[in-house]
Amino acid sequence: MPSPFDLVAALRPDGHIRVIAPSSPFPREDFARGVARLRERYRVSFADDLFEARGYLAGDDARRLAELRDALTDPDVDAIVAARGGYGATRLLDALTPEEVRASPKLLVGFSDVTALHALWARAGLRSIHGPMVAALGRAEPAWVERWIAAVEGGPVAAATGLDTIHPGEAEGPLVGGNLAVLAALVGTPYAPPLDDAILFLEDVGEAPYRVDRMLTTLRQAGWLARVRGVALGSFTACDPRADGRTVEAVLRDRLADLGVPVAAGVGAGHAPEDGEVPLGATAQLDATRGSLRFVENAVEARRAG
């Protein structure tokens, strides 16, 4: 099944990365280490006001919006990588259109709150990479950085295997989604990603099981889960049970097992330190019976031999 989302250009050695902070402020030490690692292979730039902070936001909306627009319209920029997540990217969606993104298609890399921008890229008909951001790369093991480089440069996408079956079956479709909390916040807005015939990917961090239940119930009641061909679950990190003892694993099974589509858990993508990259918009094959998620395509152009 060919994906309805277009490939974006792969990042090449000496390519130009523009770092943006569309969400929350971030630790400068981790950021500096991440930039240093990226500069061993790429050109890296960022705005002088990247480090601004306004409470839980990395500067006001005007600053963050201008930064993203500059990255989109600069013809020398090859890829846009977020500094970190947090909160704030959804506040920019009112001022951005899919046409703007489509007019200058560039690779977007990030996760967590950047899910809002991944949804914008998907609405523009473009693929993107759900994966570690600059501050996280500053803390990452060298092998994880190499894996990130392979992903953005169009190397083979490793299959996720050994997944836990929640509902058996097989499905194929473009992988769409990201952070559950951000996606639930897009319900009822015009900014939700296209979901028809997709494999929905979900992950989250620091959410009590009852909150995960609430958000999944929101997706169900909004009709989102009736439109997808399958559900692939990533890491649900630090989603510890409260006094009632109900686990997030029990909630995921309770809210998703009766959808009538393949559902599997354990994809290594999300907020765990070792989590890697998944190509959003690329065609994926979910085999929930045997516990695997394989990618027929990448998010970026395939790496050329030699």
Short mmCIF file of C-alpha atoms in Angstrom, two decimals:
data_model
loop_
_atom_site.label_atom_id
_atom_site.label_comp_id
_atom_site.label_asym_id
_atom_site.label_seq_id
_atom_site.Cartn_x
_atom_site.Cartn_y
_atom_site.Cartn_z
CA MET A 1 0.00 0.00 0.00
CA PRO A 2 1.76 3.21 -1.11
CA SER A 3 1.75 5.99 1.45
CA PRO A 4 -0.26 9.14 0.68
CA PHE A 5 2.50 11.14 2.37
CA ASP A 6 5.48 12.32 0.33
CA LEU A 7 9.11 11.63 1.12
CA VAL A 8 11.23 14.56 2.22
CA ALA A 9 14.88 15.05 1.34
CA ALA A 10 17.33 13.13 3.51
CA LEU A 11 19.92 15.00 5.49
CA ARG A 12 23.42 14.61 4.04
CA PRO A 13 26.81 15.02 5.68
CA ASP A 14 27.51 18.76 5.89
CA GLY A 15 23.77 19.41 5.55
CA HIS A 16 22.30 22.36 7.42
CA ILE A 17 20.23 21.73 10.57
CA ARG A 18 18.21 24.60 12.03
CA VAL A 19 17.40 24.05 15.69
CA ILE A 20 14.12 25.50 16.94
CA ALA A 21 12.49 25.74 20.38
CA PRO A 22 8.74 25.65 19.69
CA SER A 23 7.80 24.48 23.15
CA SER A 24 9.52 24.82 26.55
CA PRO A 25 12.95 26.05 27.73
CA PHE A 26 15.67 23.42 27.99
CA PRO A 27 18.92 22.64 29.86
CA ARG A 28 21.74 24.53 28.19
CA GLU A 29 24.36 21.94 29.11
CA ASP A 30 22.54 19.08 27.39
CA PHE A 31 21.76 21.35 24.44
CA ALA A 32 25.41 22.39 24.04
CA ARG A 33 26.55 18.77 24.07
CA GLY A 34 23.89 17.83 21.54
CA VAL A 35 24.89 20.66 19.20
CA ALA A 36 28.56 19.70 19.51
CA ARG A 37 27.76 16.13 18.53
CA LEU A 38 25.72 17.23 15.53
CA ARG A 39 28.45 19.65 14.42
CA GLU A 40 30.83 16.74 14.04
CA ARG A 41 28.84 15.87 10.89
CA TYR A 42 26.50 18.75 9.99
CA ARG A 43 26.22 22.51 9.95
CA VAL A 44 24.02 23.62 12.83
CA SER A 45 22.42 27.02 13.37
CA PHE A 46 19.84 28.52 15.70
CA ALA A 47 18.39 31.94 16.46
CA ASP A 48 20.08 34.27 18.93
CA ASP A 49 16.93 34.32 21.05
CA LEU A 50 16.55 30.52 21.20
CA PHE A 51 17.26 30.56 24.95
CA GLU A 52 14.49 32.97 25.87
CA ALA A 53 12.10 31.78 28.56
CA ARG A 54 8.66 32.98 29.45
CA GLY A 55 7.60 30.67 32.25
CA TYR A 56 7.02 27.25 30.72
CA LEU A 57 7.45 28.60 27.17
CA ALA A 58 10.68 29.16 25.23
CA GLY A 59 9.75 32.79 24.63
CA ASP A 60 6.45 34.23 23.52
CA ASP A 61 4.38 32.86 20.66
CA ALA A 62 5.62 35.54 18.25
CA ARG A 63 9.25 34.56 18.86
CA ARG A 64 8.64 30.85 18.45
CA LEU A 65 6.47 31.31 15.38
CA ALA A 66 9.01 33.58 13.67
CA GLU A 67 11.74 31.06 14.42
CA LEU A 68 9.80 28.23 12.78
CA ARG A 69 8.86 30.35 9.77
CA ASP A 70 12.48 31.42 9.31
CA ALA A 71 13.54 27.77 9.33
CA LEU A 72 10.87 26.88 6.77
CA THR A 73 11.64 29.70 4.37
CA ASP A 74 15.45 29.70 4.55
CA PRO A 75 16.54 27.91 1.35
CA ASP A 76 19.84 26.90 2.96
CA VAL A 77 18.16 24.88 5.73
CA ASP A 78 17.83 21.15 5.07
CA ALA A 79 16.29 19.89 8.32
CA ILE A 80 14.43 21.34 11.29
CA VAL A 81 15.21 19.71 14.65
CA ALA A 82 13.60 20.72 17.93
CA ALA A 83 15.74 21.52 20.95
CA ARG A 84 13.29 19.74 23.26
CA GLY A 85 9.58 19.24 23.89
CA GLY A 86 7.51 20.35 26.85
CA TYR A 87 4.51 22.49 25.96
CA GLY A 88 3.71 25.26 23.50
CA ALA A 89 3.74 23.93 19.94
CA THR A 90 -0.05 23.69 19.76
CA ARG A 91 -0.24 27.46 20.40
CA LEU A 92 1.45 28.03 17.02
CA LEU A 93 -0.99 26.02 14.91
CA ASP A 94 -3.52 28.84 14.51
CA ALA A 95 -0.94 30.85 12.58
CA LEU A 96 0.48 28.10 10.36
CA THR A 97 -0.97 26.42 7.30
CA PRO A 98 -0.15 23.14 5.59
CA GLU A 99 0.46 25.17 2.43
CA GLU A 100 3.35 26.99 4.12
CA VAL A 101 4.98 23.70 5.05
CA ARG A 102 4.27 22.15 1.66
CA ALA A 103 5.81 25.15 -0.16
CA SER A 104 9.20 24.42 1.39
CA PRO A 105 9.24 20.74 2.38
CA LYS A 106 11.91 20.00 4.96
CA LEU A 107 12.69 17.16 7.30
CA LEU A 108 11.22 17.66 10.78
CA VAL A 109 12.67 15.72 13.73
CA GLY A 110 11.30 15.67 17.26
CA PHE A 111 8.77 14.02 19.55
CA SER A 112 6.60 14.74 22.59
CA ASP A 113 5.13 18.25 22.18
CA VAL A 114 6.51 18.33 18.62
CA THR A 115 3.67 15.90 17.83
CA ALA A 116 1.64 19.05 17.08
CA LEU A 117 4.10 19.93 14.31
CA HIS A 118 4.19 16.34 13.05
CA ALA A 119 0.42 16.65 12.66
CA LEU A 120 0.95 19.84 10.65
CA TRP A 121 3.49 18.09 8.40
CA ALA A 122 1.02 15.22 7.93
CA ARG A 123 -1.73 17.67 6.99
CA ALA A 124 0.72 19.05 4.43
CA GLY A 125 1.09 15.53 3.00
CA LEU A 126 4.69 15.17 4.19
CA ARG A 127 6.57 12.58 6.21
CA SER A 128 8.67 13.36 9.27
CA ILE A 129 10.73 11.58 11.92
CA HIS A 130 9.53 10.98 15.47
CA GLY A 131 12.78 10.81 17.37
CA PRO A 132 15.23 12.33 19.84
CA MET A 133 15.85 16.07 19.91
CA VAL A 134 19.01 18.07 20.45
CA ALA A 135 18.99 18.16 24.26
CA ALA A 136 18.36 14.39 24.37
CA LEU A 137 21.21 13.78 21.92
CA GLY A 138 23.46 15.56 24.40
CA ARG A 139 22.72 12.81 26.94
CA ALA A 140 22.60 9.90 24.50
CA GLU A 141 24.98 6.98 24.20
CA PRO A 142 27.20 7.17 21.08
CA ALA A 143 25.39 4.21 19.51
CA TRP A 144 22.07 6.02 19.86
CA VAL A 145 23.48 9.08 18.11
CA GLU A 146 24.68 6.86 15.26
CA ARG A 147 21.20 5.37 15.01
CA TRP A 148 19.74 8.90 14.79
CA ILE A 149 22.19 9.80 12.02
CA ALA A 150 21.21 6.68 10.06
CA ALA A 151 17.53 7.61 10.38
CA VAL A 152 17.84 11.19 9.14
CA GLU A 153 20.20 10.19 6.32
CA GLY A 154 17.85 7.54 4.93
CA GLY A 155 19.37 4.36 6.28
CA PRO A 156 17.28 1.21 6.73
CA VAL A 157 14.56 1.43 9.36
CA ALA A 158 14.88 -1.37 11.89
CA ALA A 159 11.77 -3.41 12.58
CA ALA A 160 10.29 -3.43 16.06
CA THR A 161 9.95 -7.05 17.17
CA GLY A 162 8.96 -8.86 20.33
CA LEU A 163 5.88 -6.67 20.76
CA ASP A 164 3.11 -7.60 23.17
CA THR A 165 -0.17 -8.55 21.54
CA ILE A 166 -3.22 -6.64 22.75
CA HIS A 167 -5.45 -7.68 19.83
CA PRO A 168 -4.14 -10.04 17.13
CA GLY A 169 -4.18 -9.45 13.41
CA GLU A 170 -2.26 -7.80 10.61
CA ALA A 171 -2.60 -4.35 9.09
CA GLU A 172 -0.73 -2.08 6.71
CA GLY A 173 -0.91 1.68 6.41
CA PRO A 174 1.00 4.90 6.98
CA LEU A 175 2.23 5.41 10.54
CA VAL A 176 0.63 8.52 12.06
CA GLY A 177 0.56 9.90 15.58
CA GLY A 178 2.96 10.56 18.43
CA ASN A 179 2.33 11.77 21.95
CA LEU A 180 -1.08 10.76 23.30
CA ALA A 181 -1.62 13.89 25.40
CA VAL A 182 -0.90 16.20 22.47
CA LEU A 183 -3.09 14.20 20.11
CA ALA A 184 -5.96 14.21 22.60
CA ALA A 185 -5.60 18.01 22.80
CA LEU A 186 -6.12 18.19 19.02
CA VAL A 187 -9.49 16.42 19.16
CA GLY A 188 -12.21 18.76 17.95
CA THR A 189 -9.74 21.16 16.33
CA PRO A 190 -8.91 21.54 12.64
CA TYR A 191 -5.30 20.56 13.42
CA ALA A 192 -5.64 16.80 13.89
CA PRO A 193 -3.54 14.58 11.61
CA PRO A 194 -5.23 12.59 8.83
CA LEU A 195 -6.06 9.19 10.28
CA ASP A 196 -8.05 7.28 7.67
CA ASP A 197 -6.54 3.82 7.06
CA ALA A 198 -3.47 4.66 9.15
CA ILE A 199 -1.54 2.74 11.77
CA LEU A 200 -1.88 4.98 14.83
CA PHE A 201 1.28 5.31 16.94
CA LEU A 202 0.91 6.45 20.56
CA GLU A 203 3.35 7.09 23.42
CA ASP A 204 3.43 9.18 26.58
CA VAL A 205 5.29 10.00 29.78
CA GLY A 206 4.41 10.85 33.36
CA GLU A 207 0.67 10.32 32.99
CA ALA A 208 -1.29 8.49 35.68
CA PRO A 209 -3.16 5.47 34.31
CA TYR A 210 -6.53 7.16 34.83
CA ARG A 211 -5.35 10.08 32.67
CA VAL A 212 -4.26 7.67 29.92
CA ASP A 213 -7.73 6.12 30.20
CA ARG A 214 -9.34 9.56 29.86
CA MET A 215 -7.30 10.45 26.78
CA LEU A 216 -7.90 7.13 25.04
CA THR A 217 -11.59 7.45 25.82
CA THR A 218 -11.52 10.89 24.21
CA LEU A 219 -10.00 9.42 21.04
CA ARG A 220 -12.61 6.66 21.04
CA GLN A 221 -15.55 9.01 21.55
CA ALA A 222 -14.24 11.37 18.86
CA GLY A 223 -14.27 8.50 16.37
CA TRP A 224 -10.52 8.54 15.83
CA LEU A 225 -10.00 4.88 16.67
CA ALA A 226 -12.76 3.77 14.30
CA ARG A 227 -10.81 5.22 11.36
CA VAL A 228 -7.45 3.47 11.80
CA ARG A 229 -6.31 0.05 10.59
CA GLY A 230 -4.23 -0.70 13.67
CA VAL A 231 -2.57 0.74 16.77
CA ALA A 232 1.14 0.50 17.62
CA LEU A 233 2.05 1.56 21.15
CA GLY A 234 5.45 2.96 22.06
CA SER A 235 6.84 3.65 25.51
CA PHE A 236 4.54 4.77 28.31
CA THR A 237 7.30 5.94 30.62
CA ALA A 238 6.78 6.74 34.32
CA CYS A 239 3.02 6.19 33.99
CA ASP A 240 2.97 4.61 37.42
CA PRO A 241 -0.14 3.29 39.14
CA ARG A 242 -1.76 5.31 41.90
CA ALA A 243 -3.19 3.96 45.15
CA ASP A 244 -5.82 1.94 43.28
CA GLY A 245 -3.03 -0.19 41.78
CA ARG A 246 -4.34 -0.09 38.21
CA THR A 247 -1.43 -0.16 35.76
CA VAL A 248 -1.08 1.66 32.47
CA GLU A 249 -0.70 -1.72 30.74
CA ALA A 250 -4.12 -2.73 32.05
CA VAL A 251 -5.61 0.55 30.86
CA LEU A 252 -4.15 0.17 27.36
CA ARG A 253 -5.58 -3.32 27.07
CA ASP A 254 -8.97 -2.26 28.46
CA ARG A 255 -9.36 0.72 26.11
CA LEU A 256 -7.89 -0.80 22.93
CA ALA A 257 -8.40 -4.58 22.88
CA ASP A 258 -12.00 -4.36 21.66
CA LEU A 259 -11.41 -2.09 18.66
CA GLY A 260 -11.45 -4.98 16.21
CA VAL A 261 -8.10 -3.98 14.68
CA PRO A 262 -4.55 -5.20 15.39
CA VAL A 263 -3.03 -3.61 18.49
CA ALA A 264 0.48 -4.25 19.83
CA ALA A 265 2.63 -2.62 22.52
CA GLY A 266 6.36 -2.25 23.04
CA VAL A 267 7.65 -0.21 20.08
CA GLY A 268 10.91 1.36 21.24
CA ALA A 269 9.94 4.97 20.63
CA GLY A 270 8.92 7.63 23.10
CA HIS A 271 10.38 9.13 26.26
CA ALA A 272 12.60 6.30 27.51
CA PRO A 273 16.31 7.28 27.26
CA GLU A 274 17.12 4.48 24.81
CA ASP A 275 14.10 5.06 22.57
CA GLY A 276 14.79 5.58 18.89
CA GLU A 277 13.20 6.87 15.73
CA VAL A 278 10.10 5.95 13.74
CA PRO A 279 9.24 7.38 10.31
CA LEU A 280 5.86 9.09 10.49
CA GLY A 281 3.93 8.95 7.23
CA ALA A 282 5.86 5.92 5.97
CA THR A 283 3.99 2.72 5.19
CA ALA A 284 4.20 0.29 8.10
CA GLN A 285 3.17 -3.34 8.46
CA LEU A 286 1.83 -4.22 11.90
CA ASP A 287 1.65 -7.91 12.77
CA ALA A 288 0.12 -7.88 16.22
CA THR A 289 -0.19 -11.67 16.24
CA ARG A 290 3.55 -12.26 15.88
CA GLY A 291 4.48 -9.00 17.60
CA SER A 292 6.24 -6.92 14.95
CA LEU A 293 6.11 -3.53 13.28
CA ARG A 294 8.02 -3.31 10.00
CA PHE A 295 8.48 -0.37 7.68
CA VAL A 296 8.06 -0.75 3.95
CA GLU A 297 9.42 2.76 3.43
CA ASN A 298 11.37 5.50 5.16
CA ALA A 299 10.39 9.08 5.91
CA VAL A 300 13.27 10.37 3.83
CA GLU A 301 14.88 9.47 0.53
CA ALA A 302 16.76 6.17 0.66
CA ARG A 303 20.47 6.39 1.31
CA ARG A 304 22.48 6.08 -1.87
CA ALA A 305 25.09 3.37 -2.12
CA GLY A 306 28.62 4.61 -1.67
#
